[in-house]
PDB file of C-alpha atoms in Angstrom:
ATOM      1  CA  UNK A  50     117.338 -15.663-124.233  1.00 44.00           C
ATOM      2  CA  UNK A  51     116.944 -15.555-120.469  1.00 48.00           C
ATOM      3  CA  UNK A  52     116.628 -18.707-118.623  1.00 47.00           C
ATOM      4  CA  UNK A  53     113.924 -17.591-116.276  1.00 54.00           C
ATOM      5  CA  UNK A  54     111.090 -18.737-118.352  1.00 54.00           C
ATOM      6  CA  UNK A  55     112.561 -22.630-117.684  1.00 61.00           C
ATOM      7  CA  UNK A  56     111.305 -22.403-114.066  1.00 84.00           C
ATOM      8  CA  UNK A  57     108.091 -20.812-115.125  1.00 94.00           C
ATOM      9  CA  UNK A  58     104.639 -22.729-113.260  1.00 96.00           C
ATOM     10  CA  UNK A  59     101.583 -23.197-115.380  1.00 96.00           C
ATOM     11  CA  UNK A  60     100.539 -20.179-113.890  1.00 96.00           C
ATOM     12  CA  UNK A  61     102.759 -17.949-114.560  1.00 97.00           C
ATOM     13  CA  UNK A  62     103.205 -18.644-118.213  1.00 97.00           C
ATOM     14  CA  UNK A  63      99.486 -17.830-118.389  1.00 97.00           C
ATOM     15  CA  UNK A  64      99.953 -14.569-116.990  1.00 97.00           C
ATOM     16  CA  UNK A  65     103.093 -13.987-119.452  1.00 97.00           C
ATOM     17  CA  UNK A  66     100.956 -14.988-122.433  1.00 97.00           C
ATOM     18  CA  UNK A  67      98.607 -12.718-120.994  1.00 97.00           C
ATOM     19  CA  UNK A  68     100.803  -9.976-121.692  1.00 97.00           C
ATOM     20  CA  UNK A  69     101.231 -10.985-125.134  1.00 96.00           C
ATOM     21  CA  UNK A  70      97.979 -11.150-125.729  1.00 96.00           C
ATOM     22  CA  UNK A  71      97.392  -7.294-124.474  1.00 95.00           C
ATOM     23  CA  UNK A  72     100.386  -6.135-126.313  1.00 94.00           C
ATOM     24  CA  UNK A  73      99.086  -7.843-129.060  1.00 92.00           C
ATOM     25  CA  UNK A  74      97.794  -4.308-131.070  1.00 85.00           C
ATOM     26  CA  UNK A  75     100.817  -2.641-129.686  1.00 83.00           C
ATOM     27  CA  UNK A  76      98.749  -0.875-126.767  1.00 81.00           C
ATOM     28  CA  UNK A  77      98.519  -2.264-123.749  1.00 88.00           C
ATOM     29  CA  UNK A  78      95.010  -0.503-122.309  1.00 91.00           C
ATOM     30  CA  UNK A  79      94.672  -0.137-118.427  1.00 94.00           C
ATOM     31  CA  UNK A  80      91.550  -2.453-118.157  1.00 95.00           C
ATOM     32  CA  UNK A  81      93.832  -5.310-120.179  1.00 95.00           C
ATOM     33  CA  UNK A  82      96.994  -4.975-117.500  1.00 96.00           C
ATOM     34  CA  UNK A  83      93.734  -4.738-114.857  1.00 97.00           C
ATOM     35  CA  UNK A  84      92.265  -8.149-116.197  1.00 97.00           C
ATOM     36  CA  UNK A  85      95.481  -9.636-115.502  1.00 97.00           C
ATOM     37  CA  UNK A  86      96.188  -8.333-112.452  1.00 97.00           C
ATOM     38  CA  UNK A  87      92.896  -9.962-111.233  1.00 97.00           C
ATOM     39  CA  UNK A  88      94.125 -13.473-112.020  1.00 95.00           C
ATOM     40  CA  UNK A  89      97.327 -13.377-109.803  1.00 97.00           C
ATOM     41  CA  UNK A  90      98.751 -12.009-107.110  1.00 97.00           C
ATOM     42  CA  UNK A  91     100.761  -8.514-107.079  1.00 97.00           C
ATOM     43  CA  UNK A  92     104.348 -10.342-106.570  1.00 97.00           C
ATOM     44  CA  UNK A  93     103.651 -12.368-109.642  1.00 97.00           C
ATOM     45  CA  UNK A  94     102.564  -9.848-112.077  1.00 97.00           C
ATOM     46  CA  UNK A  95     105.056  -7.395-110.805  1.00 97.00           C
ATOM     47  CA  UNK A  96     107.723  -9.923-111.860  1.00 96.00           C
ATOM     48  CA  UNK A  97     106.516 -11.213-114.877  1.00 97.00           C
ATOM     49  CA  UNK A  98     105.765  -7.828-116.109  1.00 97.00           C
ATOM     50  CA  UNK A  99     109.367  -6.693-115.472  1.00 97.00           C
ATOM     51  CA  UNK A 100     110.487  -9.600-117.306  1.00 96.00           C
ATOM     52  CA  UNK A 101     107.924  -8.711-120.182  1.00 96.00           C
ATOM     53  CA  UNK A 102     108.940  -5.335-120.720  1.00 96.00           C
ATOM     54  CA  UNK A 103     112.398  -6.124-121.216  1.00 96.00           C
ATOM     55  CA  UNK A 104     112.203  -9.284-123.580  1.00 96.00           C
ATOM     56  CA  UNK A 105     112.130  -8.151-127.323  1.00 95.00           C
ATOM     57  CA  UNK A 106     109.062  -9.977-129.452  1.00 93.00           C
ATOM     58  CA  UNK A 107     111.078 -12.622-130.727  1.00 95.00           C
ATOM     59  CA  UNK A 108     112.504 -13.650-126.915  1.00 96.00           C
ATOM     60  CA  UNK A 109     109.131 -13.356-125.854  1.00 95.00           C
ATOM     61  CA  UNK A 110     108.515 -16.343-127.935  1.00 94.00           C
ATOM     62  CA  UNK A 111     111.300 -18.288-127.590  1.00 94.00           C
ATOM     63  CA  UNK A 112     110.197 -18.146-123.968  1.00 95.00           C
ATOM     64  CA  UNK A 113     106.197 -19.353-124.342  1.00 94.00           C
ATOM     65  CA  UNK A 114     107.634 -22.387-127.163  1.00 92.00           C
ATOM     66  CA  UNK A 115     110.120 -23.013-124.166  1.00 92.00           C
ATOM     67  CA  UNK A 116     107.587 -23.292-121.002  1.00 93.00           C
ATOM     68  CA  UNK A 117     104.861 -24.774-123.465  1.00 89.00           C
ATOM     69  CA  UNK A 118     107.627 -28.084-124.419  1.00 85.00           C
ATOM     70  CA  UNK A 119     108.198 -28.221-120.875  1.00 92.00           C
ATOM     71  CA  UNK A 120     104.541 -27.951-119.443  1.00 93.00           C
ATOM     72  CA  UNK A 121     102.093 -30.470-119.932  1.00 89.00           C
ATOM     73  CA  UNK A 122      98.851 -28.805-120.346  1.00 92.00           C
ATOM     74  CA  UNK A 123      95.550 -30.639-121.033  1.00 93.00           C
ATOM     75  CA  UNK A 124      93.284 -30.194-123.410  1.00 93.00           C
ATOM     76  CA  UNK A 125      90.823 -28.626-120.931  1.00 95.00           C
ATOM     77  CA  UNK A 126      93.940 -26.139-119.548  1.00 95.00           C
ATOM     78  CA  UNK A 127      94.252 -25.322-123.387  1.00 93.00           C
ATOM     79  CA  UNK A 128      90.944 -24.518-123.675  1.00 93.00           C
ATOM     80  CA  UNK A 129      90.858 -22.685-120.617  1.00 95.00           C
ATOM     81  CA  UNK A 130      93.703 -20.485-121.389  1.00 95.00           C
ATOM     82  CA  UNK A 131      92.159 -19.653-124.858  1.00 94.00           C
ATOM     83  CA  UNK A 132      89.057 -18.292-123.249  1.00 95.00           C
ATOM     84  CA  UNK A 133      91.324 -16.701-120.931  1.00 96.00           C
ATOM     85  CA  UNK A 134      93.139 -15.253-124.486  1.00 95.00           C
ATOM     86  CA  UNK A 135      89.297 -14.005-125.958  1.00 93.00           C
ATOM     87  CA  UNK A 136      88.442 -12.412-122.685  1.00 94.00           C
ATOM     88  CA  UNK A 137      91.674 -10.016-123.091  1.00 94.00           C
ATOM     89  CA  UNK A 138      91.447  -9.566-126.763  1.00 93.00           C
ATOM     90  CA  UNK A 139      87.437  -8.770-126.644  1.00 91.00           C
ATOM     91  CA  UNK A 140      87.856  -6.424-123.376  1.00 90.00           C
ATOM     92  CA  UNK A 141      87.762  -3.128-125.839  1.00 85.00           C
ATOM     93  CA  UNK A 142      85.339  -4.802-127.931  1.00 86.00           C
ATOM     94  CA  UNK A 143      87.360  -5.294-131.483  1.00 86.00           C
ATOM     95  CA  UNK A 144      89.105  -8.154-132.563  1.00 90.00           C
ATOM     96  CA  UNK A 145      92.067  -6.789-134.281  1.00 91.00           C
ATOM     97  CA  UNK A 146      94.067  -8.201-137.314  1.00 94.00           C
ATOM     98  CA  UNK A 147      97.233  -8.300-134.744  1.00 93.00           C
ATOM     99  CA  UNK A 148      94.618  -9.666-132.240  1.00 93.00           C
ATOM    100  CA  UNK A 149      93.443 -12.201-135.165  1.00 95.00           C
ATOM    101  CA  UNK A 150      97.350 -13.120-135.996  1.00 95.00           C
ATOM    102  CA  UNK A 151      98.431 -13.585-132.819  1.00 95.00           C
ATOM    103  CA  UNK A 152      95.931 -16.173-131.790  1.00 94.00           C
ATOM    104  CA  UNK A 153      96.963 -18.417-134.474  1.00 95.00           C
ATOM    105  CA  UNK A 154     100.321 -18.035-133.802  1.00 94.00           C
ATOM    106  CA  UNK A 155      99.598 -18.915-130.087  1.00 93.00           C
ATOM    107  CA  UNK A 156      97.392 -21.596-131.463  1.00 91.00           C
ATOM    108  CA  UNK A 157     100.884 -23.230-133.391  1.00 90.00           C
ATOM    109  CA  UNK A 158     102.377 -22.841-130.129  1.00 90.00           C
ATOM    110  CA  UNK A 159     100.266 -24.466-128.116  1.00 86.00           C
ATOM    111  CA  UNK A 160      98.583 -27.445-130.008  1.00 81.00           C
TER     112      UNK A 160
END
């Protein structure tokens, strides 16, 4: 596992689970990587995407259950990112099983 996700801000692990969250069916549409791009700057998601592409799905994890024990997030930053999560999954208007399975698992994660 690469280190970089131990220096990760707030912010930027949002924008990494993010990604997750529109690779989530395996398809990552335009208007998802568009959303996220909206909610940071270009230097950010440049990097974090890099960093994305590369990991495989299981570093990808190790990486949020990383940040997320070294992060202290409130319950209302939890509840914000989840939103944050339905916007991305509900931007092409299904709710897919991988969508569905991947929210719990993010919901382990993060409570």
């Amino acid at each position: 596992m690469s280190n970089s996700s131990k220096n990760w801000s707030k912010h930027e692990l949002k924008v990494y689970l993010l990604l997750l969250c529109a690779q989530a069916d395996t398809e990552q549409t335009p208007e998802e990587i568009d959303l996220i791009k909206q909610k940071t700057d270009s230097a950010t998601f440049a990097s974090l995407y890099k960093e994305f592409k590369k990991d495989d799905e299981d570093t990808r994890f190790e990486k949020v259950e990383a940040s997320i024990g070294v992060l202290e997030f409130s319950q209302m930053e939890l509840s914000d990112l989840k939103k944050e999560f339905y916007e991305l999954f509900r931007l092409d208007n299904k709710f897919t099983a991988a969508e569905q399975y991947l929210n719990k698992v993010l919901d382990n994660i993060l409570y």
